[in-house]
PDB file of C-alpha atoms and ligand atoms in Angstrom:
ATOM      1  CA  UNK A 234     102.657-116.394  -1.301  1.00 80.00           C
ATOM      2  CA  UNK A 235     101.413-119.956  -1.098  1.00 86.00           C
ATOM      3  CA  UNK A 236     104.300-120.683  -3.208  1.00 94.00           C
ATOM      4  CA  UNK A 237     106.481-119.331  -0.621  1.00 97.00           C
ATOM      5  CA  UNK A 238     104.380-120.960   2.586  1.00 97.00           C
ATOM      6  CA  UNK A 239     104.878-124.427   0.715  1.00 97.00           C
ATOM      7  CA  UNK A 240     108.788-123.728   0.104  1.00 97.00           C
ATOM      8  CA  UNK A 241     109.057-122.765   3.701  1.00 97.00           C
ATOM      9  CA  UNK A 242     106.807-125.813   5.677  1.00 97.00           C
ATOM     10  CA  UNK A 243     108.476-128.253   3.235  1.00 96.00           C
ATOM     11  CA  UNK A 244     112.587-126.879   3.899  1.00 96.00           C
ATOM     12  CA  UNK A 245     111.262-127.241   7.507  1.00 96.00           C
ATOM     13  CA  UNK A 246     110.819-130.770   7.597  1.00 95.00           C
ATOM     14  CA  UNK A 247     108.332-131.612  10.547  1.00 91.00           C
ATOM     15  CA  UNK A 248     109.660-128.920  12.584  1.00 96.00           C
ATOM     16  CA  UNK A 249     106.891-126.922  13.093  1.00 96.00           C
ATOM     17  CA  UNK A 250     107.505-123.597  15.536  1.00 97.00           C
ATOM     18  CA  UNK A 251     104.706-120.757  16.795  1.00 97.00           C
ATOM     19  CA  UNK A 252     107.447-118.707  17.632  1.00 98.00           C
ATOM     20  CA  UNK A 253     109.218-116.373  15.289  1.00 98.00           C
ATOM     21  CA  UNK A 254     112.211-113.428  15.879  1.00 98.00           C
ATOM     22  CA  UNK A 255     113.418-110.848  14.162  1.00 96.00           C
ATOM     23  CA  UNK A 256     117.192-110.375  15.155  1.00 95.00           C
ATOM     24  CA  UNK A 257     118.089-106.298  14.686  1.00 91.00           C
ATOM     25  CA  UNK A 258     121.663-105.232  14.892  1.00 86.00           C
ATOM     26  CA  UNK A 259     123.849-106.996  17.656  1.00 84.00           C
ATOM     27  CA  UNK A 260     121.786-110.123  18.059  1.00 91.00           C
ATOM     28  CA  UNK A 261     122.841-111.759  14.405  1.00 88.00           C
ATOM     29  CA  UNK A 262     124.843-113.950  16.822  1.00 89.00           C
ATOM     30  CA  UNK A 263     121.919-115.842  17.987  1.00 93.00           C
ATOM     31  CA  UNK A 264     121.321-117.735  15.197  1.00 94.00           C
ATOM     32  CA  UNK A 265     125.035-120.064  16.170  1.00 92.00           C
ATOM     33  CA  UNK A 266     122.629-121.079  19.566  1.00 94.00           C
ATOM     34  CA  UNK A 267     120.310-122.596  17.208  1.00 96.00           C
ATOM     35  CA  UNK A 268     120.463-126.435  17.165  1.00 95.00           C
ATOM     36  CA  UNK A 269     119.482-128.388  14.088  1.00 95.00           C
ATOM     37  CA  UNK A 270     119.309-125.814  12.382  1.00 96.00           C
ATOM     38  CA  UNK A 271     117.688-125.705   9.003  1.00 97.00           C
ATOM     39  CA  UNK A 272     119.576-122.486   7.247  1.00 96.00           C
ATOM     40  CA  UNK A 273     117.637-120.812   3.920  1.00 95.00           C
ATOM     41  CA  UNK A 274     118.717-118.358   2.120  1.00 93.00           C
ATOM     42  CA  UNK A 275     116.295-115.079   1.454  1.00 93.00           C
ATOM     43  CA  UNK A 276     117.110-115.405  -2.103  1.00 91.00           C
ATOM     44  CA  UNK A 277     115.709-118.841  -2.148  1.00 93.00           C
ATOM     45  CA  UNK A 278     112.393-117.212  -0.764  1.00 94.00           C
ATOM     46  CA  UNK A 279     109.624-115.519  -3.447  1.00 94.00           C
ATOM     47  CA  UNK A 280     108.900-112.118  -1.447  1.00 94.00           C
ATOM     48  CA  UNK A 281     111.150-112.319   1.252  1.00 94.00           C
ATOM     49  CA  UNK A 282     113.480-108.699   0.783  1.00 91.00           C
ATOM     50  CA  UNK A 283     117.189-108.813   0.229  1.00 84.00           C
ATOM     51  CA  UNK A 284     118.386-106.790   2.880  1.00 63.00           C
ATOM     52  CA  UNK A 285     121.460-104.521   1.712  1.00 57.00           C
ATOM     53  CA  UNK A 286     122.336-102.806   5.607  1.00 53.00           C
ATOM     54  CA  UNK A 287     125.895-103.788   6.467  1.00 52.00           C
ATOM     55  CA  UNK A 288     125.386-105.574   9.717  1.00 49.00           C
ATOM     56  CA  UNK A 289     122.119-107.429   8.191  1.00 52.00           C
ATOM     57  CA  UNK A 290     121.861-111.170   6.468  1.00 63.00           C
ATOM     58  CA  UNK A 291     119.431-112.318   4.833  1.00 90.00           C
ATOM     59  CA  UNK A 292     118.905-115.781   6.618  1.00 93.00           C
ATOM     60  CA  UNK A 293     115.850-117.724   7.871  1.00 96.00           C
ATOM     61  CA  UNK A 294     117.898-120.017  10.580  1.00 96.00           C
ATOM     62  CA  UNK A 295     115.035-122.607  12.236  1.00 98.00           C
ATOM     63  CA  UNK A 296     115.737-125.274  15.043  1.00 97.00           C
ATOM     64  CA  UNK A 297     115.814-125.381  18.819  1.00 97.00           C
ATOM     65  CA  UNK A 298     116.614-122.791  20.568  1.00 96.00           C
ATOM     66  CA  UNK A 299     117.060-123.355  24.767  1.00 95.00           C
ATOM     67  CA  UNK A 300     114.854-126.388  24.083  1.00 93.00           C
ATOM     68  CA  UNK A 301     112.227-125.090  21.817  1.00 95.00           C
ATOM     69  CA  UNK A 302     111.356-125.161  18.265  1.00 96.00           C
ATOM     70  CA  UNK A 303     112.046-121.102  17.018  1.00 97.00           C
ATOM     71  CA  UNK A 304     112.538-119.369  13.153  1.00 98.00           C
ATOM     72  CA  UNK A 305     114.909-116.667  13.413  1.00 97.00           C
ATOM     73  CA  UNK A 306     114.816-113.913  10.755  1.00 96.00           C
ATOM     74  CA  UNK A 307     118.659-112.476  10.068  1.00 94.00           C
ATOM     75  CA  UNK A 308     117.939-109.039   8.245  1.00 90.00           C
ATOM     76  CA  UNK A 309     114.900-107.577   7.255  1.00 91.00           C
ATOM     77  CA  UNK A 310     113.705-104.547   5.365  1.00 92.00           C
ATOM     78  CA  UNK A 311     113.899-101.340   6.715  1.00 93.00           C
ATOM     79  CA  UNK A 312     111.157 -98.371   5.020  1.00 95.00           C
ATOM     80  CA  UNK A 313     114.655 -96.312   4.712  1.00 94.00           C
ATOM     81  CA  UNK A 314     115.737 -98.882   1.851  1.00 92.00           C
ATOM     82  CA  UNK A 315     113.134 -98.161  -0.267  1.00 91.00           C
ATOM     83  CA  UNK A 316     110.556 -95.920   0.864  1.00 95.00           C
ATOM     84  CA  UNK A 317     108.263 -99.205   1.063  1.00 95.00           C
ATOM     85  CA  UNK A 318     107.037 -99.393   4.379  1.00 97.00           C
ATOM     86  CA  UNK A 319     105.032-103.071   3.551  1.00 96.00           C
ATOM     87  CA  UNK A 320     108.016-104.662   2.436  1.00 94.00           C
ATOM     88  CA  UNK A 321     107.912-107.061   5.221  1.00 95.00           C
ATOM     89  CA  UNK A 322     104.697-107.636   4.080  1.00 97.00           C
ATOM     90  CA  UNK A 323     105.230-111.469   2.260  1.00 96.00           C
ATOM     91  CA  UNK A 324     107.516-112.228   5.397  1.00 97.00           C
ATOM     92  CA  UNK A 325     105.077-112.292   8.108  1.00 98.00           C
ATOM     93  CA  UNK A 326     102.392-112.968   6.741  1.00 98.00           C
ATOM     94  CA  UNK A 327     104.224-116.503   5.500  1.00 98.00           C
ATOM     95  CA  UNK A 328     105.206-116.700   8.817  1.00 98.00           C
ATOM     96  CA  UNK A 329     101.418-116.618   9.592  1.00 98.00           C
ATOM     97  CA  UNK A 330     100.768-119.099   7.142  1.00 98.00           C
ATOM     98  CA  UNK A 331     103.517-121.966   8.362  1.00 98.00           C
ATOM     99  CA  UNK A 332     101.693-121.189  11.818  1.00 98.00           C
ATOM    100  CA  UNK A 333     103.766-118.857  13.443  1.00 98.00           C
ATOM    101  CA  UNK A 334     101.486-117.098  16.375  1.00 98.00           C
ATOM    102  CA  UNK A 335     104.055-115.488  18.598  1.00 98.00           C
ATOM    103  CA  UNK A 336     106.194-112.614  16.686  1.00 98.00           C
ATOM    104  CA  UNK A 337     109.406-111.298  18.652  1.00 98.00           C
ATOM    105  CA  UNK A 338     111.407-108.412  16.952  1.00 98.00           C
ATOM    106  CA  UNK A 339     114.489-106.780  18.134  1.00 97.00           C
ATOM    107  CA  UNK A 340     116.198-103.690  16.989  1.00 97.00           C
ATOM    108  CA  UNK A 341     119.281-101.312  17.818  1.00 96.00           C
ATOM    109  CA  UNK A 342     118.297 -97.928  19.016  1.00 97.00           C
ATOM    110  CA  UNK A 343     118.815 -95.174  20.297  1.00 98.00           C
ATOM    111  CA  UNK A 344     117.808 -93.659  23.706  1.00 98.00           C
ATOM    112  CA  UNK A 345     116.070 -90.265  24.439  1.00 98.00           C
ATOM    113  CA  UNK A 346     116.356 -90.459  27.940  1.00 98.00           C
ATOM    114  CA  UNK A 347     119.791 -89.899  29.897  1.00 97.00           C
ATOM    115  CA  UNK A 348     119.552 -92.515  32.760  1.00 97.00           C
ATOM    116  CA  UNK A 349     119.314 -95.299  30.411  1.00 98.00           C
ATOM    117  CA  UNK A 350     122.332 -95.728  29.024  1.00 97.00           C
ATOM    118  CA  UNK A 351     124.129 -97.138  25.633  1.00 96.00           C
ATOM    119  CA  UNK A 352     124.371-100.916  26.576  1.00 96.00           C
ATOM    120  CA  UNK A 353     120.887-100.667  28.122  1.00 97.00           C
ATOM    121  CA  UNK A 354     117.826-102.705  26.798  1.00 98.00           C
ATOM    122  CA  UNK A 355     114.543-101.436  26.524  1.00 98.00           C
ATOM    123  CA  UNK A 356     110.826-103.899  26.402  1.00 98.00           C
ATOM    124  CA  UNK A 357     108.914-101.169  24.062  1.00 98.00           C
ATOM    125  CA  UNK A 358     105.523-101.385  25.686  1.00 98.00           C
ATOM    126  CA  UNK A 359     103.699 -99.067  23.036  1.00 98.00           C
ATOM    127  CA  UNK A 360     105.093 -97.212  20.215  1.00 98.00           C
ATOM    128  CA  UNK A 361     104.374 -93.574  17.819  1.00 98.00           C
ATOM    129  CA  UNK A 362     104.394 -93.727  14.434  1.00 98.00           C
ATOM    130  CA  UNK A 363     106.347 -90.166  13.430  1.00 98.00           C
ATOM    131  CA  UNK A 364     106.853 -91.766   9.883  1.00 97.00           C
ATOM    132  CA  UNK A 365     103.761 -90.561   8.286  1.00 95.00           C
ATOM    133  CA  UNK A 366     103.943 -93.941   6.560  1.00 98.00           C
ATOM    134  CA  UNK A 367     102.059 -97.220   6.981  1.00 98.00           C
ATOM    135  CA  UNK A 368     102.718-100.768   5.729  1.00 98.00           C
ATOM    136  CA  UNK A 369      98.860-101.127   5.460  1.00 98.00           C
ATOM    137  CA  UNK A 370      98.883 -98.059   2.486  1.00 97.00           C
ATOM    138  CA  UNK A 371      96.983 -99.469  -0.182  1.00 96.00           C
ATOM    139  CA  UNK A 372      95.500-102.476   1.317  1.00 97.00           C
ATOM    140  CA  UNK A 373      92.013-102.319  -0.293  1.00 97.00           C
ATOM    141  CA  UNK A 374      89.980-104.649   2.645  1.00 97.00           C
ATOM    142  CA  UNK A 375      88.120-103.547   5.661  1.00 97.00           C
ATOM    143  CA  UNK A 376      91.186-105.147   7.857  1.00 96.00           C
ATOM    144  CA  UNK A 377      93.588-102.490   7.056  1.00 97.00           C
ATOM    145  CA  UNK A 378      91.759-100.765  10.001  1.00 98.00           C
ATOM    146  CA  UNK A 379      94.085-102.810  12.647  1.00 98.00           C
ATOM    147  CA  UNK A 380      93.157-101.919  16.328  1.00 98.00           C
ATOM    148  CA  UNK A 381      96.704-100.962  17.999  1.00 98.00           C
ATOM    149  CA  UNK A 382      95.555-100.452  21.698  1.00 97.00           C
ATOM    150  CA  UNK A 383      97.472-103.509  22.682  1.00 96.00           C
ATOM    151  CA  UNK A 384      99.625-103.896  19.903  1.00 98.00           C
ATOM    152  CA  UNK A 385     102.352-104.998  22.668  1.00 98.00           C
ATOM    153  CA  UNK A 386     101.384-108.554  24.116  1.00 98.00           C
ATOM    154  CA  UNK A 387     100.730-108.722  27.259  1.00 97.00           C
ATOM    155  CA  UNK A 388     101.298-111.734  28.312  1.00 97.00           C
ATOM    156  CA  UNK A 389     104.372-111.765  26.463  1.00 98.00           C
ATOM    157  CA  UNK A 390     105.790-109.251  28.018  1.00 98.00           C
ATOM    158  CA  UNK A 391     104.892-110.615  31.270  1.00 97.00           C
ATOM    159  CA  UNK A 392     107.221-113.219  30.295  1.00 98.00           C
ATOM    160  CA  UNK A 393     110.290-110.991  29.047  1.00 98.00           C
ATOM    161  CA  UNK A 394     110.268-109.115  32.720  1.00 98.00           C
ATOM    162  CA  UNK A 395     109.966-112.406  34.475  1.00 97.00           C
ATOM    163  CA  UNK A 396     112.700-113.555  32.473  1.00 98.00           C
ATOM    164  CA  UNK A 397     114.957-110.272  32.923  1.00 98.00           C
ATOM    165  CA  UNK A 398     114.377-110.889  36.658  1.00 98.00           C
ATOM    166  CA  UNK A 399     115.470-114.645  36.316  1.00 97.00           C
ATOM    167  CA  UNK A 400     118.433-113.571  34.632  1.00 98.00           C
ATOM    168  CA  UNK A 401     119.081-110.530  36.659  1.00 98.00           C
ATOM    169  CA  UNK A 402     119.541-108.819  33.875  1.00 98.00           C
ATOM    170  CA  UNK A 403     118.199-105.486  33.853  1.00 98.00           C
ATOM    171  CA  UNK A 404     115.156-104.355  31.436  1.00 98.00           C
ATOM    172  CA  UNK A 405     113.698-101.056  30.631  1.00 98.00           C
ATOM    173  CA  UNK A 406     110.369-100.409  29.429  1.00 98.00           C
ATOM    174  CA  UNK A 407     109.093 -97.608  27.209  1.00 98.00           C
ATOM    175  CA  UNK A 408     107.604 -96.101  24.250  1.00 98.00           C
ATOM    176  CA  UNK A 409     109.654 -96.413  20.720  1.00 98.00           C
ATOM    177  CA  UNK A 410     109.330 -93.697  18.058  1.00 98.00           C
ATOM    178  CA  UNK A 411     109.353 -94.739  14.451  1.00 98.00           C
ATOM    179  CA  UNK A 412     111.775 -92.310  13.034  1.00 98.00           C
ATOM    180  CA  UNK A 413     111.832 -92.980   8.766  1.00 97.00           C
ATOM    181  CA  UNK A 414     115.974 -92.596   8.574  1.00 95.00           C
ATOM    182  CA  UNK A 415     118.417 -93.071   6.776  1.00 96.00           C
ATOM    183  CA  UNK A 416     119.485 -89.783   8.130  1.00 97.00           C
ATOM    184  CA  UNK A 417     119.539 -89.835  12.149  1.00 97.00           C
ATOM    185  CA  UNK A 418     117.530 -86.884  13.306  1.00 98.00           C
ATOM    186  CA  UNK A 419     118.480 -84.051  15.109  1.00 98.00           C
ATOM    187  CA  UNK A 420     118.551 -82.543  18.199  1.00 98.00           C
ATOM    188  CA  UNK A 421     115.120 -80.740  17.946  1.00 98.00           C
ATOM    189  CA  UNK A 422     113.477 -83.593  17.273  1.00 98.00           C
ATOM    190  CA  UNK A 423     115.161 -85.302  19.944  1.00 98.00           C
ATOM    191  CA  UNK A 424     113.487 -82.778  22.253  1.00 98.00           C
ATOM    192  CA  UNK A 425     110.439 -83.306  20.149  1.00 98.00           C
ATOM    193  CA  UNK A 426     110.321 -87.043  20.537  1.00 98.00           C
ATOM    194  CA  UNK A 427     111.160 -86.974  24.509  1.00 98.00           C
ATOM    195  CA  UNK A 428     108.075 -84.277  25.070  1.00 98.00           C
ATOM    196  CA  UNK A 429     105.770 -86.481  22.895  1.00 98.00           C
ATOM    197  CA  UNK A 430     106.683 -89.453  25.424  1.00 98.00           C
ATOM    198  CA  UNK A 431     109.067 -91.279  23.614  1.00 98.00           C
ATOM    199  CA  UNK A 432     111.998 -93.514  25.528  1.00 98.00           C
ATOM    200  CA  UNK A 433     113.875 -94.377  22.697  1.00 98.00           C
ATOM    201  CA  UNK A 434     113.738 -93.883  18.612  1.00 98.00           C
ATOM    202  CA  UNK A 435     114.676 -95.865  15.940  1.00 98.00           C
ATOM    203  CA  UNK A 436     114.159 -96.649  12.264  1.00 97.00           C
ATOM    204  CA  UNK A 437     112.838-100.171  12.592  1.00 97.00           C
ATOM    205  CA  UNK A 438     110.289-102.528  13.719  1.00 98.00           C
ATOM    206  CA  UNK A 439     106.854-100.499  13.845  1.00 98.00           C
ATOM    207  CA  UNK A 440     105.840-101.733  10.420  1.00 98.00           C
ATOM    208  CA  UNK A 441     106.587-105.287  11.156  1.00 98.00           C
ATOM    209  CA  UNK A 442     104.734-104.653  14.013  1.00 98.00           C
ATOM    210  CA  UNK A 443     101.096-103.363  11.978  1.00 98.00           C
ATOM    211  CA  UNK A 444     102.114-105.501  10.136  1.00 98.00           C
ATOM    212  CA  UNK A 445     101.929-108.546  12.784  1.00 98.00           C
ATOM    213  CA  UNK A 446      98.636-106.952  14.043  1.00 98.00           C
ATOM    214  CA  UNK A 447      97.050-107.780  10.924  1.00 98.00           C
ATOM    215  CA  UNK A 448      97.608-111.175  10.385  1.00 98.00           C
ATOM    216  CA  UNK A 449      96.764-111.882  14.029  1.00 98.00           C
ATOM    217  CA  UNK A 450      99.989-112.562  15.617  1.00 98.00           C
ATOM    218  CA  UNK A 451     100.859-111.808  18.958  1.00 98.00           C
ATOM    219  CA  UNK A 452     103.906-109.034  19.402  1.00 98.00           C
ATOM    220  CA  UNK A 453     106.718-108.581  21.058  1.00 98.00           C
ATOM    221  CA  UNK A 454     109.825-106.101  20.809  1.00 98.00           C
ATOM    222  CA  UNK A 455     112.956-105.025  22.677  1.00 98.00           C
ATOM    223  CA  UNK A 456     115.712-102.543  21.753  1.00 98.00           C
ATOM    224  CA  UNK A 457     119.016-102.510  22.286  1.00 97.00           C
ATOM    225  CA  UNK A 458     120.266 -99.439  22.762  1.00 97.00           C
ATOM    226  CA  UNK A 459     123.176 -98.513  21.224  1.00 97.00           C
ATOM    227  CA  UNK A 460     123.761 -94.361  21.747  1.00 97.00           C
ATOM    228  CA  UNK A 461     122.280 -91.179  23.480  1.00 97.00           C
ATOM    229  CA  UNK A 462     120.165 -89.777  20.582  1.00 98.00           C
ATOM    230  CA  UNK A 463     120.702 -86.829  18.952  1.00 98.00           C
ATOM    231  CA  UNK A 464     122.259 -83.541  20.822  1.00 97.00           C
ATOM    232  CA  UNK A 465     122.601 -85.272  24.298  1.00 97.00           C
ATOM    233  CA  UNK A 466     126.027 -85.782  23.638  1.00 95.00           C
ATOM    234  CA  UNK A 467     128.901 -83.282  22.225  1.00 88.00           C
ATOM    235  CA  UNK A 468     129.117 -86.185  19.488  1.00 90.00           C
ATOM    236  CA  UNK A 469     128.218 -87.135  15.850  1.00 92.00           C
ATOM    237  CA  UNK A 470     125.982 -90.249  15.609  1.00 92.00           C
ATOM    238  CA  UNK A 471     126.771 -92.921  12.923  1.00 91.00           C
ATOM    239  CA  UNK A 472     126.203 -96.287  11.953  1.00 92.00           C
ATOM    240  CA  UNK A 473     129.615 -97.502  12.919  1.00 90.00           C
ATOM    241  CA  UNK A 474     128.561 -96.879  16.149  1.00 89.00           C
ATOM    242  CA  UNK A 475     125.581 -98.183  16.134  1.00 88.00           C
ATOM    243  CA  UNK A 476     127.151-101.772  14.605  1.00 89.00           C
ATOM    244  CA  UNK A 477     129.985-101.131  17.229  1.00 89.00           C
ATOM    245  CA  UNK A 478     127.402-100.738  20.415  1.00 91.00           C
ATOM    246  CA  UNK A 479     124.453-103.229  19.485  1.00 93.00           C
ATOM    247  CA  UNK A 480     126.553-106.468  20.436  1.00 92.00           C
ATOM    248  CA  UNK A 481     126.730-105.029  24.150  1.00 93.00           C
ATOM    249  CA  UNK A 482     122.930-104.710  24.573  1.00 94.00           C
ATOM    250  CA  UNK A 483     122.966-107.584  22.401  1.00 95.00           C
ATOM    251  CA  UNK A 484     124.241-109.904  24.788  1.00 95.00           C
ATOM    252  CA  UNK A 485     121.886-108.868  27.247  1.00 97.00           C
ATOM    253  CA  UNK A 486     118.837-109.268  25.074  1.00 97.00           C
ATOM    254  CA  UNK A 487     120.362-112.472  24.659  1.00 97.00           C
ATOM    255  CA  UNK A 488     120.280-113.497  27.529  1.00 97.00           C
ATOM    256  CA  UNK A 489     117.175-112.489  28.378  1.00 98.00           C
ATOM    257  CA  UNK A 490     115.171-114.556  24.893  1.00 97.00           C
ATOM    258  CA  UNK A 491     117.243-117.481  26.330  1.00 97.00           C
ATOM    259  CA  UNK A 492     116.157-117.245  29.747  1.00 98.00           C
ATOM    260  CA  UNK A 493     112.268-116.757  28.428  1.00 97.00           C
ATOM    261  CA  UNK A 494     112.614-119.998  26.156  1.00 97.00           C
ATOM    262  CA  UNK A 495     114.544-122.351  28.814  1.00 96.00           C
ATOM    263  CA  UNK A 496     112.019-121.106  32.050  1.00 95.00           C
ATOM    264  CA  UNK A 497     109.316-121.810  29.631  1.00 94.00           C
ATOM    265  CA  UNK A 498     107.882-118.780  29.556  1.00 95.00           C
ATOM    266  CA  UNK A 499     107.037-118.710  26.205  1.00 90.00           C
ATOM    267  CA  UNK A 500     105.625-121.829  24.790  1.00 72.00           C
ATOM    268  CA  UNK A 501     107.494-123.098  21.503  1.00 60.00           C
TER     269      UNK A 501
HETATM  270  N1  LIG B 727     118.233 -92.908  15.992  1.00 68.04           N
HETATM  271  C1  LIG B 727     117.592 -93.698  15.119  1.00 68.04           C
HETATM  272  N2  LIG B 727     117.873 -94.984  14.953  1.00 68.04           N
HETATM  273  C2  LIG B 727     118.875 -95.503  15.688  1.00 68.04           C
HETATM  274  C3  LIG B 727     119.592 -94.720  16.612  1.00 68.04           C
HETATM  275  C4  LIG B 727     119.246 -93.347  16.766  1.00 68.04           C
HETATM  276  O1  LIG B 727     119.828 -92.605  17.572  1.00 68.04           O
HETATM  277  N3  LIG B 727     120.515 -95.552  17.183  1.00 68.04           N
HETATM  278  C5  LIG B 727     120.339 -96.771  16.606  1.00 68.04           C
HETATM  279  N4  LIG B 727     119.349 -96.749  15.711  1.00 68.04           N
END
């Protein structure tokens, strides 16, 4: 781990950011907007996963990003890959250890309700755990016991709306269900999830999201959504689809994290 943090800080050079994102499906793009960037491989990272999704790198891309200093994260580790639900685990919490404070992750998924549409992008304000797993499993200190009542920043979020408005783009808000995949679920549990409360489910981000919780950082997260879910349409739902759909939403969410960084709504 130090290993890793000392790797990391010293590949940096003096750049030094607090923020950090995790770029889901669609937004892989982002890391071209980076200037000066400073490109490392996973593989050159002890702990950091090698993501095998299609659609997912492997790429820590740091620079400026609409004038501040930012780390983008191109792939990470889903729980589907491997039934490991920590194995973000060594990524964040180097990320806490080079100083990182603010933690933004993004993900394609897909939507439960039928006004917001494929294309749409959703600011997850709270999220349920229907997994049945937990990054924290086996963690032997008294910290595991991570307090999740606002496991969404606040003032973060404050800032993604503002910027959504700015941008007049338009942002949804809702509750994300942590689904395990690889399989997409089905239409019960679509009706399942949207009387539970859920907006939108996926197979992402809720473990990076404990995980964030416990090393202190500040969270936030926004989906792109890339399909109906399950049974709302007459259609099959696949991963093609997904890849096809996420750069749509993608360039919204875009366009939003720009807006946030340029206004300065999130300090750098
Ligand atoms: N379900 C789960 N994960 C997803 C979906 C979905 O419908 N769309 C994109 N990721």
């Amino acid at each position: 781990m130090m290993q890793t943090i000392d790797l990391l800080v010293e590949r940096l050079g003096g750049l030094a950011p607090k923020v950090a994102m995790v770029l889901g499906s669609g937004l892989g793009g982002l890391v071209n907007e980076v200037e000066n960037a400073v490109r490392i491989s996973y593989a050159e990272l002890p702990g950091f996963p090698a993501s095998g999704v299609t659609g997912h790198a492997g790429e820590v891309v740091a620079g400026n990003f609409a004038g501040e200093p930012v780390l983008m994260l191109a792939g990470r580790a889903h729980y589907y890959e491997h039934g490991n639900a920590g194995a973000m685990r060594p990524v964040i919490e180097v990320l806490a250890g080079i100083g990182i404070e603010k933690l933004i992750l993004t993900n394609a998924a897909g939507s439960v309700d039928p006004d917001m549409l494929p294309g749409s992008i959703m600011l997850i304000e709270d999220h349920i755990n229907f997994s049945g797993s937990n990054p924290l499993f086996g963690e032997p200190s008294d910290r595991r016991f991570v307090g999740l009542t606002e496991a969404y920043d606040a003032g973060l979020r404050a800032a993604f709306e503002k910027a959504a408005e700015v941008s007049d783009t338009a942002l949804h808000k809702g509750v994300y269900m942590w689904f395990s995949g690889p399989s997409f679920e089905t239409p019960a549990e679509i009706r399942m999830a949207r009387l539970m409360g859920a907006n939108a489910v996926g197979m992402s981000t809720v473990p990076e999201v404990i995980l964030a919780r416990f090393c202190g950082l500040k969270v936030a997260a926004c989906s792109v959504i890339t399909n109906l879910a399950a049974g709302m349409t007459g259609a099959e739902l696949s991963h093609e689809e997904t890849k096809d759909m996420a750069p749509i939403g993608g360039g919204r969410l875009a366009t939003v994290l720009k807006t946030m960084f340029r206004e300065g709504l999130v300090d750098g």
